[in-house]
Each structure stands twice: as C-alpha cells, then as structure tokens.
Amino acid sequence: MRATEPNPKDTPKDTLTAPGEGRLFIDGAWRDPVAGGWRDVVAPATGRVLARVAAGTPADIDVAVAAARRAFDTGPWPRLDVRERARILRRVADLVTERADELATVESLDVGKPITLSRYVDVAAVAGTFEYVTSLTHHLDGAVRATPLPAHAFTRREPVGVVAAITPFNFPLILSTSKFAPALLAGNTIVHKPAGDTPLSALLLARICHEAGLPDGVLNVVTGTGAECGDHLVTHPGIDKIAFTGSSGIGARVAALAGAHLTPMTAELGGNAGNLLFADADLERVLPSVIEAFVFNSGQFCMAGPRLLVERPLLRPVLDILALQVPRIPVGDPSDPATVMGPLVSEAQVERVESLVDGARAAGAEVLTGGARLERDGFFYPPTVLTGLPPDAPVVQEEVFGPVLTVQPFDTEEQAIALANSTGFGLAAGVQTGSIDRAHRVAARLRAGIVWVNGWALIDPGVPFGGVGRSGWGRESGPESLDAYTATKSVVMSLIPAATASDAGQEE
Ligand code: NAD
C-alpha cells in the first residue's frame, strides 16, 4: 500500500475510559482533582477525543508531594530490605507481562503507535526494565573503607528522597519506567507528571505498581500541563530530585529552576543523530536500519537517526534505493498489525514538521519522497527524504522529531566526524562500515551517549543511554541508572577507647 492512499481498514476509534476514570493517582487511591477540572485526550490516528483525564493544578501537586513525602519520611518503602523491594518490582514485571495487551492498546491509541510496536517494543521494554533492575540489588551495597584513622569507616548508599519524574509524549511507558525502576529499587518515592498529550498509560502503570505491592504514596501520578503542574512540581520544596526527559528548550528552563533551588536533576533531552554510512559498508545489511532510524515511532524518537551522512561514491545509489523503498513503508491505522508507521502525536507536531520541510524546499532542497501531510483524518505525515541541503539548514541543525531524513555527502572520515558532531546535540550516533578499525576509531570520536555500529536502535535495559551537550546529562538504564537516585553517606565510628580519649584531653 502506498503511504498516500487512504486505508479502508481505518475505522474511527471508539472512546476509551481512562484508567481510574482519568482521576489522579495519589497516596494509593484515585482522587478527583482539587479544582475539579477535566481535559480531553485526543487520538492522533483520528484527531477525535479519545478519553478524559483530570486537569491537575498546583493544588494537586501539593497533595501528591505531601503523600510522597510521608511515604518517604515515615513509610515502610525506604526502610524495606532492598531484596524485598526487588521482589515487588519483579511482581510489577510479571503483571505488566500479564496485562501486556491492555497496556499496548492504551499506548497505541494514546500515542498513535502501531500496535506491533507498542506491544513488542514498549510494553516488552517495561517488563524487561523492571525485571532487569531487580538484578542490581548488590549495587546498593555500602563498602568498608580502609583508613589510617583510629576508626571504622563505611559507606551507605541511600535513596535521595522524593523524585519529581517528568516525561515526554513519545514513549510514555518506557520513559517513566526508566525512572521508576531504579528510583524505586533504591527506596525513593515518586511524583510523576506525564506529558499532557499522552497521559493514559501512566495511570494504568501506577495502578499495576500498586497492585504489585507498592505501599500507598510511593508512586503518585498527576496529569496536567507542563507550564502549570510541571513548573510547580520542579520548584516544590518537598522535592529532592528531578528526573526530566523532554526537549532541550524545556530542559533548559527546568534546569534553571532546579538550579535556583539547588535541586539535583538529570536531563534526558533532545537529539539529532548523525548516521555515517561509509563506502565500505555492507548496504544490504545496514540499509534497513538506516530507514528504521528515521521512521521508528514516526521519527518521534530522541535517538532517531534523521541525518544520513554518506560517503560520496555511495550517494546516488543510496538515494535511488531510498526513493524506491521509503514510499513502500506501510503508513496507516495503528491498530493494524501490518502498519509500520502511524501518525504524529498532534496537529502541532505535524505543523512543526511541515514548516521545517517547507523551509528546506523553499531553500532549494530536493524532496526525494514525501514532503506533504497526508489528506486524511488524524495527524499523518509520510516518511520524507530530503537532499541537496547545506549543512547549516534548519532542518539539518534542529531536531525535527518527525519522519524526515536529510541525506548529505562527505569525502573524508575527518569531514564525516565533523558533520556528525556539528549540531551540539549528542544523544546517539551511528557508524555503518565494514572496517573494524574504522568502527572503533570513529565511535571514539563521536560526541554522543551511545554509538551504534552496523545497526540502529539496539536498546537494552542493561546498556546505559543519555546525552552530552544539548542532549543533557545523566544516564538511564544499566547499573549507572542508580547513580542519580542514591546519595553516598559515610559513617565513621571512632575506635579511640574512652580512657585514651580522656587521657588525651588531660594532656592538652
Ligand atoms: P517537552 O519538553 O515539550 O515536554 C516534556 C515534559 O515536560 C512534559 O511532561 C511537559 O508537560 C513538561 N513540561 C513542559 N513545560 C514544563 C515546565 N515549564 N516545567 C516542568 N515541566 C514542563 O517534550 P515533548 O514534546 O513531550 O517530547 C519530545 C522531546 O523529548 C524531544 O525533544 C525528544 O528528543 C525528547 N526526548 C528525549 C529523550 C531522552 O532520553 N533524551 C527521550 C524521549 C524524548
């Protein structure tokens, strides 16, 4: 099926009753918002109202932070043995697996993701991450420190306290889990504010965590806007740590607020990865991943590969293959298992992509395929390939966050590395090459938190990811994920006997 043809299977989606009827999940119970407001959630595939959730306000944040504070200061969770916490998190993984279809359906309807993606990537990753983190209990051990002092010194790895978790619209389940799993294992409590456009699965996940045995107040969810609820949450005096994932612009604002309050923060921000395709690469092997790198999740992927940098002799052959293969990508109804790419999340997101592509076209870019929104209900934009652009074009330099690939040639390895590192973002990068020497050499020089060689989007809960530069700081996944949710305390116990101490006092 061609991307531009309407699909007869695209029937309008029914509305959905949000988990907890869209109320806030606070202190282990569903609660109406203090101010009593509600807002509509729109299905990206139809553009119509899908569900209704509470429009949280700062007053709800206050209630949620108070609950999380109580659960941390006087509740059982931080004081439980870590293996007991791990047992409950393993139960979360089991319940997520048992309820995979329900979670995947909610995520697919809310975000517009193809059901195959939400079921076998998003939900599978959530179960996998909760399962993986239970293997990290020994990373929370303290250590005895040898010292010449007449003392016994040891360290304790303690939870930091109440965590404000703020997540973006594109991978609601995965990105909340990448915060919840390590934060909870370490004994923290959480107030979560999901993205305004895609809040539904957060409510379902909170209910599952509670059913698995999380005590009341350990995980609280307030749905609401970033400007109102998010701002209030990150400046709340009851918060001990901010775990933020979102755009670099909002991340900078949150970092300024966090700085003013000296609240520690991790910042998982935007990306704009360069994917280097060298002439010695095995094209048959790597081209599917080159395409996946920009259409996966409709390009709304922080670690997408939207900038393909091709060694010049390959430029024309690669453009010819892309022109042939990209229009064949099945775009359409997310509930159809054959769909590879669904809609973008919102009208605003389509307009952003349109404006960057139209700007590139006006500046002389060649549009190889795609380049105009699809005429149908919902927020559909086809996979689009642009070439003939200068390296400083906005569509190259800025994060598009849509299914758009720019293709640019390079002549030398040095030039390729410089182009890849030219945007200031540094979340992911790729090296497609048949040379093991080049793979090592280039991977070491790319400014990015993760580099994929001969592939893309190989992601695992045991492998850390995170950014440098405009892409932020801190790492999620892997044992490193515990660093942001723990503080080391040293305990130094004097071994000076009482008599010796008083003798020393008399001599003075
Ligand atoms: P966004 O920055 O608009 O919003 C992210 C979250 O911040 C949302 O929950 C939003 O409500 C909240 N927010 C907005 N204003 C706020 C404020 N003033 N104070 C506190 N919170 C506020 O991002 P988005 O459009 O939802 O998501 C897309 C962006 O997220 C892209 O830039 C993408 O690259 C990035 N992202 C990064 C990663 C990563 O791991 N580095 C992962 C996914 C997405």
Coordinates of C-alpha atoms and ligand atoms in Angstrom, one line a residue:
M1 CA 0.0 0.0 0.0
R2 CA 1.4 3.5 -0.8
A3 CA 1.6 5.9 2.0
T4 CA -0.7 8.4 0.4
E5 CA -3.6 6.1 -0.2
P6 CA -6.5 6.0 2.4
N7 CA -6.7 2.7 4.0
P8 CA -10.3 1.3 4.1
K9 CA -9.5 -0.5 7.3
D10 CA -9.2 2.8 9.1
T11 CA -12.3 2.9 11.1
P12 CA -12.9 5.6 13.7
K13 CA -11.7 4.6 17.1
D14 CA -14.1 4.4 20.0
T15 CA -13.5 6.4 23.0
L16 CA -11.7 4.9 25.9
T17 CA -12.4 5.1 29.6
A18 CA -9.1 6.2 31.1
P19 CA -7.7 4.0 33.9
G20 CA -9.3 5.3 37.2
E21 CA -11.8 7.2 35.0
G22 CA -9.0 9.6 34.4
R23 CA -8.7 10.7 38.0
L24 CA -5.3 11.4 39.7
F25 CA -3.5 8.5 41.4
I26 CA -2.3 9.8 44.8
D27 CA -1.5 8.0 48.0
G28 CA -2.6 4.7 46.6
A29 CA -6.1 5.9 45.6
W30 CA -7.9 7.6 42.7
R31 CA -8.7 11.2 43.5
D32 CA -10.7 13.9 41.8
P33 CA -8.6 17.0 41.1
V34 CA -8.8 19.6 43.9
A35 CA -10.0 22.3 41.5
G36 CA -12.3 19.8 39.7
G37 CA -11.2 20.4 36.1
W38 CA -11.1 17.8 33.3
R39 CA -9.5 17.8 29.9
D40 CA -9.8 15.8 26.7
V41 CA -7.1 13.5 25.3
V42 CA -7.1 13.3 21.5
A43 CA -6.4 10.1 19.5
P44 CA -3.6 11.0 17.0
A45 CA -5.0 8.5 14.5
T46 CA -8.4 10.2 14.2
G47 CA -8.0 13.7 15.6
R48 CA -11.0 13.0 17.8
V49 CA -11.5 12.8 21.5
L50 CA -10.3 9.5 23.0
A51 CA -10.6 9.9 26.7
R52 CA -11.0 12.4 29.5
V53 CA -8.4 12.9 32.3
A54 CA -8.1 15.3 35.3
A55 CA -6.7 18.7 34.6
G56 CA -4.3 18.7 37.6
T57 CA -3.3 22.0 39.1
P58 CA -0.6 23.1 41.6
A59 CA -3.0 22.2 44.4
D60 CA -2.9 18.6 43.2
I61 CA 0.8 18.6 43.0
D62 CA 0.9 19.8 46.7
V63 CA -1.3 16.9 47.7
A64 CA 0.8 14.4 45.7
V65 CA 4.2 15.7 47.1
A66 CA 2.8 15.6 50.6
A67 CA 1.8 11.9 50.1
A68 CA 5.2 11.0 48.6
R69 CA 7.0 12.9 51.4
R70 CA 5.1 11.0 54.1
A71 CA 5.8 7.7 52.3
F72 CA 9.5 8.6 52.2
D73 CA 9.9 10.1 55.7
T74 CA 7.8 7.7 57.7
G75 CA 6.6 4.9 55.4
P76 CA 8.0 1.4 55.0
W77 CA 9.4 1.7 51.5
P78 CA 12.8 3.2 52.0
R79 CA 13.3 1.0 55.1
L80 CA 12.5 -2.3 53.5
D81 CA 15.3 -4.6 52.7
V82 CA 16.4 -4.0 49.1
R83 CA 15.7 -7.6 48.2
E84 CA 12.1 -7.2 49.3
R85 CA 11.7 -4.1 47.2
A86 CA 13.2 -6.1 44.3
R87 CA 10.6 -8.8 44.9
I88 CA 7.8 -6.3 44.5
L89 CA 9.4 -4.8 41.3
R90 CA 9.6 -8.3 39.9
R91 CA 5.9 -8.7 40.5
V92 CA 5.4 -5.4 38.6
A93 CA 7.3 -7.0 35.7
D94 CA 5.0 -10.1 35.9
L95 CA 1.8 -8.0 36.0
V96 CA 3.0 -5.9 33.1
T97 CA 3.5 -9.1 31.1
E98 CA 0.1 -10.5 32.1
R99 CA -1.6 -7.2 31.1
A100 CA 0.6 -6.6 28.0
D101 CA -2.4 -6.4 25.6
E102 CA -4.3 -3.8 27.7
L103 CA -1.2 -1.7 28.2
A104 CA -0.2 -1.9 24.5
T105 CA -3.7 -0.9 23.4
V106 CA -3.9 2.1 25.6
E107 CA -0.4 3.2 24.5
S108 CA -1.2 2.7 20.8
L109 CA -4.5 4.6 21.0
D110 CA -3.0 7.5 23.0
V111 CA 0.3 8.0 21.2
G112 CA -0.8 6.7 17.7
K113 CA 1.9 4.0 17.8
P114 CA 1.5 0.9 15.6
I115 CA 0.1 -1.8 17.9
T116 CA 3.0 -4.1 17.0
L117 CA 5.4 -1.5 18.2
S118 CA 3.6 -0.8 21.5
R119 CA 3.2 -4.5 22.2
Y120 CA 6.6 -5.8 21.3
V121 CA 8.8 -2.8 22.0
D122 CA 7.2 -0.5 24.5
V123 CA 5.4 -3.0 26.8
A124 CA 8.2 -5.6 26.4
A125 CA 10.8 -3.0 27.4
V126 CA 8.8 -2.0 30.5
A127 CA 8.6 -5.6 31.8
G128 CA 12.3 -6.1 30.8
T129 CA 13.4 -3.0 32.7
F130 CA 11.5 -3.8 35.9
E131 CA 13.0 -7.4 35.7
Y132 CA 16.5 -6.2 34.9
V133 CA 16.6 -3.7 37.7
T134 CA 16.0 -6.5 40.3
S135 CA 19.4 -7.9 39.3
L136 CA 21.1 -4.7 40.6
T137 CA 20.5 -5.1 44.4
H138 CA 24.2 -5.7 45.1
H139 CA 25.0 -2.3 43.5
L140 CA 23.3 -0.7 46.5
D141 CA 25.7 -2.3 49.0
G142 CA 27.9 0.0 51.0
A143 CA 31.6 -0.6 51.4
V144 CA 34.1 -0.6 54.2
R145 CA 36.8 2.0 53.6
A146 CA 40.3 1.4 54.9
T147 CA 41.6 4.4 56.8
P148 CA 44.6 5.3 58.9
L149 CA 42.2 7.0 61.4
P150 CA 41.5 5.1 64.6
A151 CA 38.1 4.5 63.2
H152 CA 35.9 2.0 61.4
A153 CA 34.6 3.8 58.2
F154 CA 32.0 2.5 55.9
T155 CA 29.6 3.9 53.2
R156 CA 25.9 3.6 52.9
R157 CA 24.1 4.1 49.5
E158 CA 20.9 5.8 50.5
P159 CA 17.8 6.9 48.5
V160 CA 17.7 10.6 47.7
G161 CA 14.1 11.1 48.7
V162 CA 11.1 12.3 46.7
V163 CA 11.7 12.3 43.0
A164 CA 9.8 14.5 40.5
A165 CA 9.6 12.4 37.3
I166 CA 8.6 14.4 34.2
T167 CA 8.2 12.5 30.9
P168 CA 7.6 13.4 27.3
F169 CA 4.9 12.3 24.9
N170 CA 6.7 9.8 22.7
F171 CA 7.5 6.8 24.8
P172 CA 5.3 7.3 27.9
L173 CA 5.6 3.8 29.4
I174 CA 9.3 3.2 28.6
L175 CA 10.5 6.6 29.8
S176 CA 8.5 6.6 33.0
T177 CA 9.8 3.0 33.7
S178 CA 13.4 4.0 33.1
K179 CA 13.0 6.4 36.0
F180 CA 10.6 4.4 38.2
A181 CA 12.6 1.1 38.2
P182 CA 15.9 2.4 39.5
A183 CA 14.3 5.1 41.7
L184 CA 12.1 2.5 43.4
L185 CA 14.7 -0.1 43.8
A186 CA 16.9 2.4 45.6
G187 CA 14.0 3.2 48.0
N188 CA 12.8 6.6 46.7
T189 CA 9.2 7.8 46.3
I190 CA 7.9 9.5 43.2
V191 CA 5.5 12.2 41.9
H192 CA 5.1 11.6 38.2
K193 CA 3.8 14.2 35.7
P194 CA 3.3 12.6 32.3
A195 CA 3.1 14.5 29.1
G196 CA -0.1 16.4 28.5
D197 CA -0.8 14.8 25.1
T198 CA -0.2 11.2 26.3
P199 CA -1.1 10.7 29.9
L200 CA -3.2 7.5 29.8
S201 CA -0.7 4.6 30.3
A202 CA 0.9 6.4 33.3
L203 CA -2.3 5.9 35.2
L204 CA -2.5 2.2 34.3
L205 CA 1.1 1.6 35.2
A206 CA 0.6 3.3 38.6
R207 CA -2.3 1.0 39.3
I208 CA -0.3 -2.0 38.3
C209 CA 2.6 -1.0 40.6
H210 CA 0.2 -0.6 43.4
E211 CA -1.4 -4.0 42.8
A212 CA 2.1 -5.5 42.9
G213 CA 2.6 -4.2 46.4
L214 CA 4.0 -0.7 46.3
P215 CA 2.8 1.0 49.6
D216 CA 0.5 4.0 49.4
G217 CA 2.2 7.2 48.4
V218 CA 5.3 5.6 46.9
L219 CA 4.2 6.4 43.3
N220 CA 1.8 9.2 42.6
V221 CA 0.6 10.5 39.2
V222 CA -0.7 14.0 38.5
T223 CA -1.9 14.6 34.9
G224 CA -1.6 18.3 33.9
T225 CA 0.2 20.8 31.8
G226 CA 3.9 21.4 32.0
A227 CA 3.6 25.2 32.4
E228 CA 1.2 24.8 35.4
C229 CA 1.9 21.4 37.1
G230 CA 5.4 20.8 35.8
D231 CA 6.7 24.2 36.9
H232 CA 5.1 23.9 40.3
L233 CA 6.5 20.4 40.8
V234 CA 10.1 21.2 40.0
T235 CA 10.2 24.2 42.3
H236 CA 8.3 22.4 45.2
P237 CA 10.4 22.4 48.4
G238 CA 9.2 18.9 49.1
I239 CA 11.1 17.5 46.1
D240 CA 14.7 16.1 46.5
K241 CA 15.5 15.3 42.9
I242 CA 14.2 16.0 39.4
A243 CA 14.3 13.3 36.7
F244 CA 13.4 15.1 33.5
T245 CA 13.0 13.8 29.9
G246 CA 11.9 16.2 27.2
S247 CA 13.1 18.8 24.7
S248 CA 16.3 20.7 25.2
G249 CA 14.4 24.0 25.4
I250 CA 12.1 22.9 28.2
G251 CA 15.0 21.1 29.8
A252 CA 17.0 24.3 30.0
R253 CA 14.1 26.1 31.7
V254 CA 13.7 23.2 34.2
A255 CA 17.4 23.2 34.8
A256 CA 17.3 26.9 35.6
L257 CA 14.5 26.4 38.1
A258 CA 16.3 23.4 39.6
G259 CA 19.5 25.4 39.9
A260 CA 17.7 28.2 41.7
H261 CA 16.6 25.7 44.3
L262 CA 19.8 23.6 44.2
T263 CA 17.7 20.5 43.4
P264 CA 19.7 17.8 41.7
M265 CA 18.5 17.0 38.2
T266 CA 19.0 14.5 35.4
A267 CA 18.2 15.8 32.0
E268 CA 17.5 13.5 29.1
L269 CA 16.9 16.0 26.3
G270 CA 16.6 16.2 22.5
G271 CA 18.7 14.5 19.9
N272 CA 19.7 14.9 16.2
A273 CA 21.9 12.0 15.5
G274 CA 24.3 11.7 12.5
N275 CA 24.4 8.3 10.9
L276 CA 27.7 7.8 9.0
L277 CA 27.5 5.5 6.0
F278 CA 30.9 4.6 4.7
A279 CA 31.6 3.2 1.2
D280 CA 32.9 0.0 2.7
A281 CA 29.6 -0.8 4.4
D282 CA 27.5 -3.8 3.6
L283 CA 24.5 -1.9 2.2
E284 CA 22.2 -4.9 2.2
R285 CA 22.9 -5.3 5.9
V286 CA 22.7 -1.7 7.1
L287 CA 20.1 0.0 4.9
P288 CA 17.1 -1.4 6.7
S289 CA 18.4 0.1 9.9
V290 CA 19.1 3.4 8.1
I291 CA 15.4 3.6 7.2
E292 CA 14.2 2.3 10.6
A293 CA 16.3 5.1 12.2
F294 CA 14.1 7.8 10.9
V295 CA 10.6 6.1 10.6
F296 CA 10.6 4.3 14.0
N297 CA 7.8 5.8 16.1
S298 CA 7.1 8.2 13.2
G299 CA 10.5 9.8 13.8
Q300 CA 9.4 10.9 17.3
F301 CA 12.4 9.2 18.8
C302 CA 15.0 11.1 20.7
M303 CA 17.7 8.7 19.4
A304 CA 16.4 8.7 15.8
G305 CA 18.9 8.9 13.0
P306 CA 17.5 11.8 10.9
R307 CA 20.8 12.9 9.4
L308 CA 22.3 10.4 7.0
L309 CA 25.9 11.3 6.0
V310 CA 27.0 9.2 3.0
E311 CA 30.5 8.8 1.6
R312 CA 30.2 10.4 -1.8
P313 CA 30.6 7.4 -4.2
L314 CA 27.6 5.9 -2.5
L315 CA 25.4 9.0 -2.6
R316 CA 23.5 8.3 -5.8
P317 CA 23.0 4.6 -5.3
V318 CA 21.7 5.2 -1.8
L319 CA 19.3 7.9 -2.9
D320 CA 18.0 5.6 -5.6
I321 CA 17.3 2.8 -3.1
L322 CA 15.6 5.2 -0.6
A323 CA 13.4 6.7 -3.4
L324 CA 12.3 3.2 -4.2
Q325 CA 11.9 1.7 -0.7
V326 CA 10.7 4.6 1.5
P327 CA 7.3 5.1 -0.2
R328 CA 6.5 1.4 0.3
I329 CA 6.5 1.8 4.1
P330 CA 3.0 0.9 5.4
V331 CA 1.7 4.0 7.0
G332 CA -1.8 4.0 8.5
D333 CA -4.1 2.7 11.2
P334 CA -2.0 1.9 14.3
S335 CA -4.4 -0.9 15.3
D336 CA -3.5 -2.8 12.1
P337 CA -0.6 -5.2 12.9
A338 CA 0.8 -4.6 9.4
T339 CA 1.2 -0.9 10.0
V340 CA 4.9 0.2 10.3
M341 CA 4.3 3.9 10.8
G342 CA 1.3 5.6 12.4
P343 CA 0.5 9.3 12.8
L344 CA 2.4 12.0 14.7
V345 CA 1.2 12.8 18.1
S346 CA -0.6 16.1 17.5
E347 CA -1.5 18.8 15.0
A348 CA 1.2 21.0 16.5
Q349 CA 3.8 18.3 15.7
V350 CA 2.6 18.0 12.1
E351 CA 2.8 21.8 11.7
R352 CA 6.4 21.8 13.1
V353 CA 7.5 19.1 10.6
E354 CA 5.6 20.9 7.7
S355 CA 7.3 24.2 8.5
L356 CA 10.8 22.7 8.6
V357 CA 10.3 20.7 5.4
D358 CA 8.6 23.6 3.5
G359 CA 11.5 25.8 4.6
A360 CA 14.1 23.4 3.2
R361 CA 12.2 23.1 -0.1
A362 CA 12.0 26.8 -0.4
A363 CA 15.8 27.0 0.2
G364 CA 16.3 24.6 -2.7
A365 CA 16.3 21.1 -1.2
E366 CA 15.3 18.2 -3.4
V367 CA 12.4 16.3 -1.9
L368 CA 13.1 12.7 -2.9
T369 CA 9.8 11.3 -1.4
G370 CA 7.1 12.5 0.9
G371 CA 7.1 16.2 1.8
A372 CA 3.4 17.0 2.4
R373 CA 0.9 15.9 5.0
L374 CA -1.5 13.1 4.2
E375 CA -5.0 14.1 3.4
R376 CA -6.9 12.1 5.9
D377 CA -8.2 12.4 9.5
G378 CA -5.6 12.4 12.2
F379 CA -2.1 13.7 12.2
F380 CA -0.3 11.8 9.4
Y381 CA 2.9 12.9 7.7
P382 CA 4.6 10.5 5.3
P383 CA 8.3 9.3 5.5
T384 CA 10.2 12.1 3.8
V385 CA 13.7 12.2 2.3
L386 CA 15.5 15.4 1.6
T387 CA 18.8 16.0 -0.1
G388 CA 20.8 18.9 -1.6
L389 CA 20.9 20.8 1.6
P390 CA 23.7 22.9 3.1
P391 CA 24.9 21.6 6.5
D392 CA 23.6 24.7 8.3
A393 CA 20.0 24.3 7.0
P394 CA 17.5 24.5 10.0
V395 CA 16.0 21.1 9.0
V396 CA 19.6 19.6 9.4
Q397 CA 20.6 21.5 12.6
E398 CA 17.4 21.4 14.6
E399 CA 15.6 18.4 16.0
V400 CA 12.7 17.8 13.6
F401 CA 11.0 15.0 15.6
G402 CA 9.1 13.6 12.6
P403 CA 9.8 11.1 9.9
V404 CA 12.2 13.2 7.9
L405 CA 15.7 12.1 6.7
T406 CA 18.2 14.5 5.3
V407 CA 21.0 13.0 3.2
Q408 CA 24.3 14.7 2.8
P409 CA 27.6 13.6 1.2
F410 CA 31.1 13.6 2.8
D411 CA 34.5 12.9 1.2
T412 CA 36.8 12.0 4.2
E413 CA 36.5 10.3 7.5
E414 CA 37.5 13.6 9.2
Q415 CA 34.8 15.5 7.4
A416 CA 32.2 12.9 8.3
I417 CA 33.0 13.1 12.0
A418 CA 32.9 16.9 11.9
L419 CA 29.5 16.9 10.3
A420 CA 28.1 14.3 12.7
N421 CA 29.3 16.4 15.7
S422 CA 28.1 19.7 14.2
T423 CA 24.7 20.2 15.8
G424 CA 25.5 20.5 19.5
F425 CA 23.2 17.6 20.3
G426 CA 24.9 14.4 21.5
L427 CA 22.4 11.6 22.3
A428 CA 23.1 8.9 19.7
A429 CA 25.2 8.4 16.5
G430 CA 25.8 5.6 14.0
V431 CA 28.8 4.2 12.1
Q432 CA 28.0 1.9 9.2
T433 CA 31.2 0.4 7.9
G434 CA 32.9 -2.9 7.0
S435 CA 36.1 -1.9 8.7
I436 CA 36.5 -2.8 12.4
D437 CA 39.4 -0.4 12.7
R438 CA 37.2 2.5 11.4
A439 CA 34.3 1.5 13.6
H440 CA 36.5 1.8 16.7
R441 CA 38.3 5.0 15.5
V442 CA 35.1 6.8 14.6
A443 CA 32.9 5.6 17.5
A444 CA 35.5 7.0 19.9
R445 CA 35.3 10.5 18.3
L446 CA 31.6 10.9 18.0
R447 CA 30.1 13.1 20.7
A448 CA 27.2 11.0 21.8
G449 CA 25.9 9.0 24.7
I450 CA 25.5 5.9 22.5
V451 CA 27.0 4.8 19.2
W452 CA 25.6 2.0 17.1
V453 CA 27.8 0.2 14.6
N454 CA 26.2 -1.5 11.6
G455 CA 22.7 -1.0 13.0
W456 CA 20.4 1.3 14.8
A457 CA 18.2 1.5 17.9
L458 CA 19.8 -1.5 19.6
I459 CA 18.5 -0.8 23.1
D460 CA 18.6 -2.8 26.2
P461 CA 17.8 -2.1 29.9
G462 CA 21.3 -3.2 30.8
V463 CA 23.0 -0.7 28.5
P464 CA 23.1 3.0 29.6
F465 CA 22.0 5.8 27.5
G466 CA 21.9 9.6 27.9
G467 CA 23.3 12.7 26.4
V468 CA 26.2 15.2 26.1
G469 CA 25.9 18.8 25.1
R470 CA 22.4 20.0 24.2
S471 CA 21.2 16.4 24.8
G472 CA 21.6 16.8 28.6
W473 CA 23.3 14.8 31.3
G474 CA 22.9 11.7 33.4
R475 CA 22.4 8.1 32.3
E476 CA 19.3 5.9 32.3
S477 CA 19.5 2.0 32.1
G478 CA 22.3 -0.1 33.3
P479 CA 23.8 0.0 36.8
E480 CA 24.6 3.6 36.1
S481 CA 20.9 4.4 36.4
L482 CA 21.1 4.0 40.2
D483 CA 23.7 6.9 40.5
A484 CA 21.1 9.6 40.2
Y485 CA 18.7 8.1 42.7
T486 CA 21.2 7.4 45.5
A487 CA 23.4 9.5 47.8
T488 CA 26.5 8.1 49.5
K489 CA 26.7 8.6 53.2
S490 CA 29.9 7.9 55.1
V491 CA 29.7 6.6 58.6
V492 CA 33.0 6.9 60.6
M493 CA 32.9 5.2 64.0
S494 CA 35.7 6.2 66.4
L495 CA 37.8 3.3 67.8
I496 CA 39.6 5.5 70.3
P497 CA 38.9 3.9 73.7
A498 CA 37.3 6.1 76.3
A499 CA 40.4 6.1 78.6
T500 CA 42.7 7.1 75.8
A501 CA 40.4 9.9 74.8
S502 CA 40.2 11.4 78.3
D503 CA 44.0 10.9 78.7
A504 CA 44.5 13.0 75.6
G505 CA 42.1 15.6 76.9
Q506 CA 44.2 15.9 80.2
E507 CA 47.4 16.3 78.3
E508 CA 46.1 19.4 76.5
Ligands
NAD1 P1 8.6 18.8 26.1 O1 9.9 19.3 26.5 O2 7.6 19.7 25.5 O3 7.8 18.2 27.4 C1 8.4 17.2 28.3 C2 7.7 17.2 29.6 O4 8.0 18.4 30.3 C3 6.2 17.1 29.5 O5 5.7 16.3 30.5 C4 5.8 18.6 29.7 O6 4.4 18.7 30.2 C5 6.8 19.0 30.7 N1 6.9 20.5 30.8 C6 6.7 21.4 29.9 N2 7.0 22.6 30.4 C7 7.4 22.5 31.6 C8 7.9 23.3 32.6 N3 7.9 24.7 32.4 N4 8.2 22.8 33.8 C9 8.2 21.5 34.0 N5 7.8 20.6 33.1 C10 7.4 21.1 31.9 O7 8.9 17.5 25.2 P2 7.9 16.6 24.4 O8 7.5 17.4 23.2 O9 6.9 16.0 25.2 O10 8.9 15.4 23.9 C11 9.7 15.5 22.9 C12 11.1 15.9 23.3 O11 11.6 15.0 24.3 C13 12.1 15.8 22.1 O12 13.0 16.9 22.2 C14 12.9 14.5 22.4 O13 14.1 14.4 21.9 C15 12.9 14.5 23.9 N6 13.2 13.2 24.4 C16 14.4 12.9 25.0 C17 14.6 11.6 25.4 C18 15.9 11.2 26.0 O14 16.0 10.1 26.6 N7 16.9 12.0 25.9 C19 13.6 10.6 25.3 C20 12.4 10.9 24.7 C21 12.2 12.2 24.3

